[in-house]
Short mmCIF file of C-alpha atoms in Angstrom, two decimals:
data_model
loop_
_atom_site.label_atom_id
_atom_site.label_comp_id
_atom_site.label_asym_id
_atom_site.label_seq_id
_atom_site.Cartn_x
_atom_site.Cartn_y
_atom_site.Cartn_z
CA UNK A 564 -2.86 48.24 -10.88
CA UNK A 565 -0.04 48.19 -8.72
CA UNK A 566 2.59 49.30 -11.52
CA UNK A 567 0.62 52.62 -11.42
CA UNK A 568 0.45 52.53 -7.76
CA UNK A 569 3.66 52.63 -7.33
CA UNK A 570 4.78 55.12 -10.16
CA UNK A 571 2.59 57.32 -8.45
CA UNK A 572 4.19 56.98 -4.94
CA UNK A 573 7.68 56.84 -6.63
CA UNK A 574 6.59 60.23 -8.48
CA UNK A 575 4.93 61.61 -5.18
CA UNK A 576 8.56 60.87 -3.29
CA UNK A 577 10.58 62.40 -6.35
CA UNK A 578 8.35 65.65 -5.86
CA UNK A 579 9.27 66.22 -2.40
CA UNK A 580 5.65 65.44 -1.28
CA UNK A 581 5.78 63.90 2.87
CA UNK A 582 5.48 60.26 2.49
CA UNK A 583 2.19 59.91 4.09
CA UNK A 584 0.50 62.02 1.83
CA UNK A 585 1.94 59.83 -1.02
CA UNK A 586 0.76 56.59 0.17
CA UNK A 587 -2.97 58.04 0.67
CA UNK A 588 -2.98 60.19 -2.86
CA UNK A 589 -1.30 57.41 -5.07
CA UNK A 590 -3.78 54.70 -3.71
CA UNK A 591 -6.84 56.78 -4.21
CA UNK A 592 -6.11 57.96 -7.50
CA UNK A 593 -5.20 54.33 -8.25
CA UNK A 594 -8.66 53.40 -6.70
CA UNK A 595 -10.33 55.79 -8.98
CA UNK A 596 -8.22 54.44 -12.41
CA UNK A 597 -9.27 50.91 -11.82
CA UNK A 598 -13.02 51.40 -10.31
CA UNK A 599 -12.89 49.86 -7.00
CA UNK A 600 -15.35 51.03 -5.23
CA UNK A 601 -14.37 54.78 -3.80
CA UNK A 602 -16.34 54.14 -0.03
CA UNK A 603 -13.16 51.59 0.37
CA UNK A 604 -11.14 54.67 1.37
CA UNK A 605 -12.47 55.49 4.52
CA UNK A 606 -13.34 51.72 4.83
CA UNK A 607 -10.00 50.71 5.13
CA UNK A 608 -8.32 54.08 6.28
CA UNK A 609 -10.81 54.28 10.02
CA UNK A 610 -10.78 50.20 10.25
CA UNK A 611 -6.66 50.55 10.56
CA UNK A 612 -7.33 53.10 13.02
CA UNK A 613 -9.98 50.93 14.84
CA UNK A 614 -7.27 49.21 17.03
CA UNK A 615 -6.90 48.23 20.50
CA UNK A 616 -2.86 48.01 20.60
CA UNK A 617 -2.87 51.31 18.60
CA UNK A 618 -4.33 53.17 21.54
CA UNK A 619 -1.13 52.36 23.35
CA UNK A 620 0.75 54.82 21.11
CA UNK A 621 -0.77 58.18 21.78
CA UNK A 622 -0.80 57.24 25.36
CA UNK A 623 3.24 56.29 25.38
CA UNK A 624 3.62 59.60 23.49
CA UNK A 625 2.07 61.61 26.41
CA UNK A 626 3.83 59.88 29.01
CA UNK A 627 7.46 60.19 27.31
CA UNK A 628 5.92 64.29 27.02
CA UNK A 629 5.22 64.39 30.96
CA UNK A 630 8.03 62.93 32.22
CA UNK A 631 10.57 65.38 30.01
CA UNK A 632 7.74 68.07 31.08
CA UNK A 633 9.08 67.06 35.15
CA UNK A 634 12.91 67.34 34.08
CA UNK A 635 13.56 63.73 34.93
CA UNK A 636 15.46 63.62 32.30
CA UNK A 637 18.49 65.38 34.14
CA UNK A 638 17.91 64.08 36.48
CA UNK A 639 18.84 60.65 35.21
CA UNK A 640 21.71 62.08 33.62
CA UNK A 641 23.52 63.06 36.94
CA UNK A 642 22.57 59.62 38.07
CA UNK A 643 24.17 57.73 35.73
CA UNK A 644 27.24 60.19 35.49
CA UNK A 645 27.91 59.74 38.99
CA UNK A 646 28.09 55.64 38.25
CA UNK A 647 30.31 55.57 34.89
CA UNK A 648 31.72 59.50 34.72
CA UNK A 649 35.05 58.24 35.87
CA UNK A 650 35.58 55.93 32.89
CA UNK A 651 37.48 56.99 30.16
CA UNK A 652 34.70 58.45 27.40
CA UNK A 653 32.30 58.02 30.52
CA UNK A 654 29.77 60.80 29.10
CA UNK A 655 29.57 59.42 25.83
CA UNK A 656 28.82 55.68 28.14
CA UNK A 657 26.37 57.86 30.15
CA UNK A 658 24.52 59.04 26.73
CA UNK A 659 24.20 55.43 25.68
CA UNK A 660 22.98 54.29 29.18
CA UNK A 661 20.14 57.32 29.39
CA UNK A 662 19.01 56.30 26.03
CA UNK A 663 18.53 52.74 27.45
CA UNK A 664 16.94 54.29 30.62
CA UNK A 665 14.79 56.64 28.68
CA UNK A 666 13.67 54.46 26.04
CA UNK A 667 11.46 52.72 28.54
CA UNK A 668 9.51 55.64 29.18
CA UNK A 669 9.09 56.80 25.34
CA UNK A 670 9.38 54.30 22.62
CA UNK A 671 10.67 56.23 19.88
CA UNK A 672 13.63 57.10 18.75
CA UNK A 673 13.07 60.57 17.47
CA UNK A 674 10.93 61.35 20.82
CA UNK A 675 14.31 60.49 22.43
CA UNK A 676 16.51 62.62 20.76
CA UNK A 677 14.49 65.29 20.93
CA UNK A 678 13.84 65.04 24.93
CA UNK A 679 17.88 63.75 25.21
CA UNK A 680 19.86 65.09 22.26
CA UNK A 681 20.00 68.51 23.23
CA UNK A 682 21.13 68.08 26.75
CA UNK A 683 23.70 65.01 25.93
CA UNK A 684 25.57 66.71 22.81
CA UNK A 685 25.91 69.89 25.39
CA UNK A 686 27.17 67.95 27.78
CA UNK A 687 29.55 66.25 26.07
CA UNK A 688 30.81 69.28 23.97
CA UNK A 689 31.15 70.72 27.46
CA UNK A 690 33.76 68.10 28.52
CA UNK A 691 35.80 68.46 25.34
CA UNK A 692 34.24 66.27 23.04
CA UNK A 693 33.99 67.00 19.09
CA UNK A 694 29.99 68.07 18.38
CA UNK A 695 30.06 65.46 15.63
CA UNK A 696 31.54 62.52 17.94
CA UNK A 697 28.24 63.97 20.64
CA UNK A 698 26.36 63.81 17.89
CA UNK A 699 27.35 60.73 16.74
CA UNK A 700 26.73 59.14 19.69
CA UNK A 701 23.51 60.67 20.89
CA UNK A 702 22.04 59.34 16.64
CA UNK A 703 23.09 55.42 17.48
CA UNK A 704 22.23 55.78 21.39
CA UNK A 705 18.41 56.67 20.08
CA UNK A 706 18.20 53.10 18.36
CA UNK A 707 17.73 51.55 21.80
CA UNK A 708 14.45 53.62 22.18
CA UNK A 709 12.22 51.57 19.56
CA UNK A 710 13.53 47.88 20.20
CA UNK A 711 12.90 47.88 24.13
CA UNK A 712 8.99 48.25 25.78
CA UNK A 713 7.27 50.82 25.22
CA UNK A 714 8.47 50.18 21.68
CA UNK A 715 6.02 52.07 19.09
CA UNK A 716 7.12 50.42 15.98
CA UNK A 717 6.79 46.70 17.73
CA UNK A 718 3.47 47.24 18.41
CA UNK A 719 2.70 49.17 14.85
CA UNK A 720 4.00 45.76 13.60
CA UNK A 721 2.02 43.18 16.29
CA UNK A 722 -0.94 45.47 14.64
CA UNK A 723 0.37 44.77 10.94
CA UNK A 724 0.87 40.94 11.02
CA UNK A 725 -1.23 40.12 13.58
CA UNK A 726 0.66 38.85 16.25
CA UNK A 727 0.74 39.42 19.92
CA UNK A 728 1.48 42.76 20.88
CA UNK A 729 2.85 41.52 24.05
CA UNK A 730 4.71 39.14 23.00
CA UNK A 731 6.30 41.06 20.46
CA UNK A 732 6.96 43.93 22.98
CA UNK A 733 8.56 41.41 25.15
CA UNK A 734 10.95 40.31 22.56
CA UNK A 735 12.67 43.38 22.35
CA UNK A 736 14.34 43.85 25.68
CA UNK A 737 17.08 41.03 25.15
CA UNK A 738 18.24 42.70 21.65
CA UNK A 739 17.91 46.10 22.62
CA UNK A 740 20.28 45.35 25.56
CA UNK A 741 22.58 43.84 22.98
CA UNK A 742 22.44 46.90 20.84
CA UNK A 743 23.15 49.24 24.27
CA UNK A 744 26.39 46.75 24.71
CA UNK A 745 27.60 46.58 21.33
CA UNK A 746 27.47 50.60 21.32
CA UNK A 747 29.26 51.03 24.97
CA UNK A 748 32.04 48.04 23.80
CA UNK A 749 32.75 50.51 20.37
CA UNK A 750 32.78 53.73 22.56
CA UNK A 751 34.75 52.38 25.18
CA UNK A 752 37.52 51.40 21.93
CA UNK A 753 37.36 54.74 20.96
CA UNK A 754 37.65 56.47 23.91
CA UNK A 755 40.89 54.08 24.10
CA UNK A 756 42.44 55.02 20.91
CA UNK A 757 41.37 58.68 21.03
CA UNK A 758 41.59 59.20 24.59
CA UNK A 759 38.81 60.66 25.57
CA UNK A 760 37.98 63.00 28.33
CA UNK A 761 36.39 61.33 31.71
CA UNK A 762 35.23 63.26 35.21
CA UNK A 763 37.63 63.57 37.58
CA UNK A 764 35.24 64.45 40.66
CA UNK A 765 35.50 60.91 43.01
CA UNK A 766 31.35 61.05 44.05
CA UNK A 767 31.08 60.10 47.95
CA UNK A 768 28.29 57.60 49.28
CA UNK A 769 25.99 60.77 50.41
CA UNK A 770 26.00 62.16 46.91
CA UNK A 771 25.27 59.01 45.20
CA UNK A 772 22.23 58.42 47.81
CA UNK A 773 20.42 61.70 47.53
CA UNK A 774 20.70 61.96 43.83
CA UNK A 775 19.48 58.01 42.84
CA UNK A 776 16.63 59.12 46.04
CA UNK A 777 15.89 61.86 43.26
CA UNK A 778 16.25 59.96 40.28
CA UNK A 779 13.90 57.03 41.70
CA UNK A 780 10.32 58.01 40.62
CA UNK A 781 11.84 58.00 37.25
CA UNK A 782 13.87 55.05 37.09
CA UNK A 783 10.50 53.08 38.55
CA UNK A 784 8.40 54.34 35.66
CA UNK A 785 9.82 51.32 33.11
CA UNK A 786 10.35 48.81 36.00
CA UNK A 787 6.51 49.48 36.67
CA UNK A 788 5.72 48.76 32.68
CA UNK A 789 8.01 45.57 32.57
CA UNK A 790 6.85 44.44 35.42
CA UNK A 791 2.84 44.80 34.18
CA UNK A 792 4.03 42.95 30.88
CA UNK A 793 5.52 40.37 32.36
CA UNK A 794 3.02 39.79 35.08
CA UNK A 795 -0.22 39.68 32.76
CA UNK A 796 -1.97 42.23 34.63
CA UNK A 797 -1.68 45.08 32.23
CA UNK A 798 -1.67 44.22 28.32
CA UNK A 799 0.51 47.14 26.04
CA UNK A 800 -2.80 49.81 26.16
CA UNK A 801 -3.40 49.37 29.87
CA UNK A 802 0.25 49.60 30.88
CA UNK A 803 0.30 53.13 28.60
CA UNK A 804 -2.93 54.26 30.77
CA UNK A 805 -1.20 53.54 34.05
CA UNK A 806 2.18 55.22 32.87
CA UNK A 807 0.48 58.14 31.78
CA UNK A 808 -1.37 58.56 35.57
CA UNK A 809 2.05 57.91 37.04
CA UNK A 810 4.05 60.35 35.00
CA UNK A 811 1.14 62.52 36.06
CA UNK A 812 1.47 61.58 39.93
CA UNK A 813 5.10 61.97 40.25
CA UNK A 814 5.34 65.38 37.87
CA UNK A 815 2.80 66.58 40.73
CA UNK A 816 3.45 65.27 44.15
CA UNK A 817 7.40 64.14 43.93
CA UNK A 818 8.60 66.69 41.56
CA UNK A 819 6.49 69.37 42.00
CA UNK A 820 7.36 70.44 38.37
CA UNK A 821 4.41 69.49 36.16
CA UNK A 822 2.15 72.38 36.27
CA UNK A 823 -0.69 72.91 34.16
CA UNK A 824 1.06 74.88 31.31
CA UNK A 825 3.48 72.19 31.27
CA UNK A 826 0.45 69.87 31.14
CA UNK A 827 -1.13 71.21 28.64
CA UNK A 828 1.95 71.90 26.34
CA UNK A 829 3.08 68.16 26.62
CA UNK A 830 -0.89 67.30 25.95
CA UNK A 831 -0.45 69.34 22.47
CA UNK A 832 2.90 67.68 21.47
CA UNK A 833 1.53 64.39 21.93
CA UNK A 834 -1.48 64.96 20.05
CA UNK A 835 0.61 66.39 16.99
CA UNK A 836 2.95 63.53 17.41
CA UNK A 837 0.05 60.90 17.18
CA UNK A 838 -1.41 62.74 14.44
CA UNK A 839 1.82 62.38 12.41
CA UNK A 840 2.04 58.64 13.19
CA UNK A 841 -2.36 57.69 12.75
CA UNK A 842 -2.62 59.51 9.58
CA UNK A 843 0.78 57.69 8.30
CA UNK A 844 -0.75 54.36 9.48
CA UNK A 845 -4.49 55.44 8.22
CA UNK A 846 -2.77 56.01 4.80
CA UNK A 847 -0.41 52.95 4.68
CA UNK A 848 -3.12 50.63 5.31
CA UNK A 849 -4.96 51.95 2.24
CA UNK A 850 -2.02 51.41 -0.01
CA UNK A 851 -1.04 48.03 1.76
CA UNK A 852 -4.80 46.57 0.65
CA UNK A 853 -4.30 48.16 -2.80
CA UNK A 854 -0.83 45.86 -3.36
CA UNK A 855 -3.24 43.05 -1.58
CA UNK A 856 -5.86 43.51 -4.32
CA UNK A 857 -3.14 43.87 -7.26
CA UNK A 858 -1.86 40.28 -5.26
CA UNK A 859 1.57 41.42 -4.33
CA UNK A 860 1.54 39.89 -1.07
CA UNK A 861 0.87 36.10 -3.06
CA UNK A 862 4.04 37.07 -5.96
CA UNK A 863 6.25 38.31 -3.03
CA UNK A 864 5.70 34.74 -1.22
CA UNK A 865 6.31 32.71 -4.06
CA UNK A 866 9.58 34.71 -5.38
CA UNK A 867 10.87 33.97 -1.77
CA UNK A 868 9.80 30.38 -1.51
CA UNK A 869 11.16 30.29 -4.84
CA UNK A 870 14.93 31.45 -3.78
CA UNK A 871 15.39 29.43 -0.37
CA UNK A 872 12.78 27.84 1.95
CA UNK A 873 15.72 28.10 4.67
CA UNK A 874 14.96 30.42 7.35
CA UNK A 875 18.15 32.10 7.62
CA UNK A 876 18.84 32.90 4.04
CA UNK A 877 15.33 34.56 3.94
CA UNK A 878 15.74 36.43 7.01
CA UNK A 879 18.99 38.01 5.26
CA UNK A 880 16.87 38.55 1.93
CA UNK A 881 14.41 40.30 4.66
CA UNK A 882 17.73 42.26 5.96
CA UNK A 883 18.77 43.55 2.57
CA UNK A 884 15.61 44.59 2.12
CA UNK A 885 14.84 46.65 4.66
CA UNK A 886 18.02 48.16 5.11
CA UNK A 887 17.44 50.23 1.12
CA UNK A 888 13.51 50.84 2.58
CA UNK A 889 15.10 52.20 5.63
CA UNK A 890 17.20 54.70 3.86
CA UNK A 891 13.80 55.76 1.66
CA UNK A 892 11.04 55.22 3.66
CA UNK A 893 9.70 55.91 7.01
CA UNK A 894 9.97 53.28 9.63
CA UNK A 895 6.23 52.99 10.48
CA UNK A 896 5.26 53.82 6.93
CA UNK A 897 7.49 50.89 5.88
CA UNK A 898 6.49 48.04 8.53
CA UNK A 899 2.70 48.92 7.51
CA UNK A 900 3.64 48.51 3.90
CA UNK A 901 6.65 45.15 3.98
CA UNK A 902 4.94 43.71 6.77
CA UNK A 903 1.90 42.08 5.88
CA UNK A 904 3.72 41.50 2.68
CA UNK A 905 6.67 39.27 3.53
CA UNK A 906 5.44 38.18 7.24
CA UNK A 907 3.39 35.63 6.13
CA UNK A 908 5.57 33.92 4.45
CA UNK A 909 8.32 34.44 6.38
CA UNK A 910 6.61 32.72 9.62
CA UNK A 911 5.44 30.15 6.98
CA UNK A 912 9.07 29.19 6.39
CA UNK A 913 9.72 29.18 10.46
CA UNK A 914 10.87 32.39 11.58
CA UNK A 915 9.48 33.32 15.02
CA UNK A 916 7.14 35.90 14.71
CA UNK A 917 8.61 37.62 18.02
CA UNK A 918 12.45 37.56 16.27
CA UNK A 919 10.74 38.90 13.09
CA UNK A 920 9.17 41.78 14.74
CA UNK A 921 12.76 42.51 16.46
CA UNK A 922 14.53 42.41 12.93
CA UNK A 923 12.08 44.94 11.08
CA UNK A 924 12.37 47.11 13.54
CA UNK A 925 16.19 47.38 14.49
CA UNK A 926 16.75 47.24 10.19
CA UNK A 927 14.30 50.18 9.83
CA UNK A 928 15.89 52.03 12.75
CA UNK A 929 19.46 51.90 11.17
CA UNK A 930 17.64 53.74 8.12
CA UNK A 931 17.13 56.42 10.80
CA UNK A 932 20.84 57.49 10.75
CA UNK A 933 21.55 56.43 7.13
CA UNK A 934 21.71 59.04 4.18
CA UNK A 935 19.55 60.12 2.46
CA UNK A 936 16.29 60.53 4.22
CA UNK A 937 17.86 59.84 7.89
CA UNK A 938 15.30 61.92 9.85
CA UNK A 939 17.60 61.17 13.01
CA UNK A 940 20.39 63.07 11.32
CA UNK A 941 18.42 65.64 10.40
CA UNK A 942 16.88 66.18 13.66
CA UNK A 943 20.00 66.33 14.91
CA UNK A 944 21.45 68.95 12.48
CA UNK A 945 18.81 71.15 13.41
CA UNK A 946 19.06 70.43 17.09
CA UNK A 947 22.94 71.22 17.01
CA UNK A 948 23.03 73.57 13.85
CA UNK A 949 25.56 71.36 12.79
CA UNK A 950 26.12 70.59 8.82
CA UNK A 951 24.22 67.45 8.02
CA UNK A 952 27.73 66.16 6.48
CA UNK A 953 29.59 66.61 9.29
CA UNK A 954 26.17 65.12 11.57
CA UNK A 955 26.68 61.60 9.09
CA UNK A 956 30.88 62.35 9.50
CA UNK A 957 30.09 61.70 13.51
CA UNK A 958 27.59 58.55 13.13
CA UNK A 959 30.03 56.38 11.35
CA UNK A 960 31.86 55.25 13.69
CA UNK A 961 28.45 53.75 14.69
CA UNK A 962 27.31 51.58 12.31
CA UNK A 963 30.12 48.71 12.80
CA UNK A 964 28.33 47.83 16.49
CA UNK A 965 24.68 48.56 15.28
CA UNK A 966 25.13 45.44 12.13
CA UNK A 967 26.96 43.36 14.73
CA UNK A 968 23.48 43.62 16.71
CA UNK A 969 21.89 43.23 13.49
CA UNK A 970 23.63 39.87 12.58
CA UNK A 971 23.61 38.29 16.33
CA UNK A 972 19.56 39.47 16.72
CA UNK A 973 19.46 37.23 12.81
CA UNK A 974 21.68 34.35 13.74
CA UNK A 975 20.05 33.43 17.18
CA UNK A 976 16.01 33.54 17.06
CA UNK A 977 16.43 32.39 20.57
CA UNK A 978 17.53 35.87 21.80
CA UNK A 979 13.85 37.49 21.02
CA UNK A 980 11.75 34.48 21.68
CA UNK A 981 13.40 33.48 25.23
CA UNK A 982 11.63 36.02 27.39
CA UNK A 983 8.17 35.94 25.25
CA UNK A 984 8.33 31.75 25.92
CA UNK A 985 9.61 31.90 29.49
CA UNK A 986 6.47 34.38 30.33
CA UNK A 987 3.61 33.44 28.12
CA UNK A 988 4.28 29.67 28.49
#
């Protein structure tokens, strides 16, 4: 049973056919071959829909949609330029540090390049950089987006193991803050060795002021999320409800920007963005109880016990791992699939749940920008027109700070399970 499942999805892949479509057509037909019973299909397909943490990702979607609907997004820009401009490669600094702002506000690291990319490669090209070192720059910055709250593939995989969605939210802000100083640290070498352009406009006291009075709304939007988390009065669904009315408020009254085209257009983004992601994870969750019935999940436990029982050495088994199914597959498609495959065991053996979560998603997000199924480099070589050589060319460079994350985030479980413990004691 699941040597023909996964011919079939290997086939489906080698066709060309999207991935989501694979996992639903090579589990039915692989349903139908064995006689299971056929009603198990939309059995298990609406009861992975049939989610409370789930709703929070539609609702995140729409927010990240209003908020670029209002234009914030410049607005943070000019912010942050004014603060970090003057440094040598300061725009490449300020595309890292939007990415961190942003990220709070979206979740995703596509949504991010496509409400950032186009603006931060322009700007940069502007000042004199190359298009593939913007480029470059504006791929790796988009990591951020997924690791720190609202992160959508954290809670995809607090919904695939079973863990606390919370929790598991809250473990990403240390590590993503890591990632967003490992990338600044590489930039600020290369803007060193290759001196880079910086501003030369000094910004006075009064300029600073008006634009951060501007810019405030905005930058409140993820200090009001955190600050739900971490208080216990909103869990990851309510906080996306209140985000959503605030993004709303602000577009309105403060910005006077949102009006009801732009309303409406960000509505119909969102809902083709969360029909992308549901019908990957309605379709994932088939094909993850169709390994569960061939007993996958039981082999893949005992080949691991049978390795190491240590922690660490699984946890870099887990790292290999993910890395190739980054490259293939994508990243929700693969947490819904790996996850409740290897989690079990893998919490069995001692590794925090919350550091787990962290590592599947920063692995799968470095699959983003690697060849050959990056979607982040091809989003980017459309957004730019750029060749998608000369796109990977630019996010080289890249790759040395993102495993150096990567290894610290493996080495020291304490870095994603301090905040979790400290709040949810």
């Amino acid at each position: 049973m699941t040597l023909t499942l996964l011919v079939l999805f290997a086939a489906g892949l080698i066709l060309g056919i999207p991935i989501a479509v694979c996992l639903g057509v090579s589990s039915v037909i692989t349903i139908l071959l064995h006689d299971l019973p056929f009603a198990v299909v939309a059995q298990r397909s609406v009861n992975a829909l049939d989610s409370t943490p789930l709703l929070a990702v539609p609702l995140f979607i729409f927010a990240a949609s209003l908020l670029s609907a209002t234009g914030v997004t410049s607005h943070l820009f000019e912010l942050t330029r004014l603060f970090v401009g003057r440094l040598r490669g300061g725009v490449a600094q300020v595309n890292v540090l939007v990415s961190l702002i942003f990220s709070g506000m979206s979740g995703a690291a596509l949504a991010d390049i496509g409400a950032l990319g186009g603006i931060q490669i322009k700007m940069m090209e502007a000042q004199g950089y190359m298009r593939r070192f913007a480029a470059g720059t504006t791929i790796a910055a988009a990591t951020i987006g997924p690791i720190f709250p609202p992160s959508i593939p954290l809670i995809i995989f607090a919904s695939a193991a079973e863990v606390s969605a919370v929790r598991a939210l809250l473990a990403g802000v240390v590590p993503a803050l890591i990632v967003t100083a490992a990338l600044m640290v590489q930039i600020a070498i290369m803007a060193r060795r290759g001196n880079l352009p910086r501003d030369t406009h000094r910004p006075s006291a009064s300029e600073i002021g008006r634009k951060f009075t501007i810019s405030l709304p905005a930058l409140l939007a993820p200090v009001l999320m955190i600050a739900g988390l971490l208080s216990g009065v909103f869990g990851p669904t309510e906080v996306a409800g209140v985000i959503v009315a605030y993004s709303v408020v602000i577009g309105i009254l403060f910005y006077r920007s949102l009006t009801v085209q732009r309303f409406f257009t960000a509505a119909r983004e969102s809902v083709e963005a969360s029909a992308n992601i549901l019908f990957i994870v309605a379709t994932a969750a088939l094909f993850a109880w169709v390994l569960t019935i061939g007993g996958v999940p039981a082999m893949a436990g005992q080949w691991l016990l049978g390795i190491s029982t240590d922690p660490l050495v699984l946890l870099l088994i887990l790292n290999v791992l993910l890395l190739v199914a980054g490259m293939f597959l994508e990243s929700i498609a693969a947490i819904l699939i790996i996850a409740p495959i290897v989690a079990p065991t893998l919490m069995m053996a001692g590794v925090p749940a919350e550091q787990l979560g962290v590592i599947f998603v920063l692995n799968l997000m470095i699959g983003l920008l690697t060849p050959p199924i990056g979607m982040s480099l091809y989003m980017v070589s459309i957004i730019t027109r750029m060749e998608f050589g000369e796109v990977v060319r630019g996010v080289l460079p890249f790759y040395l700070p993102l495993f150096v994350a990567l290894v610290v985030v493996t080495l020291f479980p304490g870095l994603s399970t301090w905040l979790p413990n400290l709040i949810m004691q």
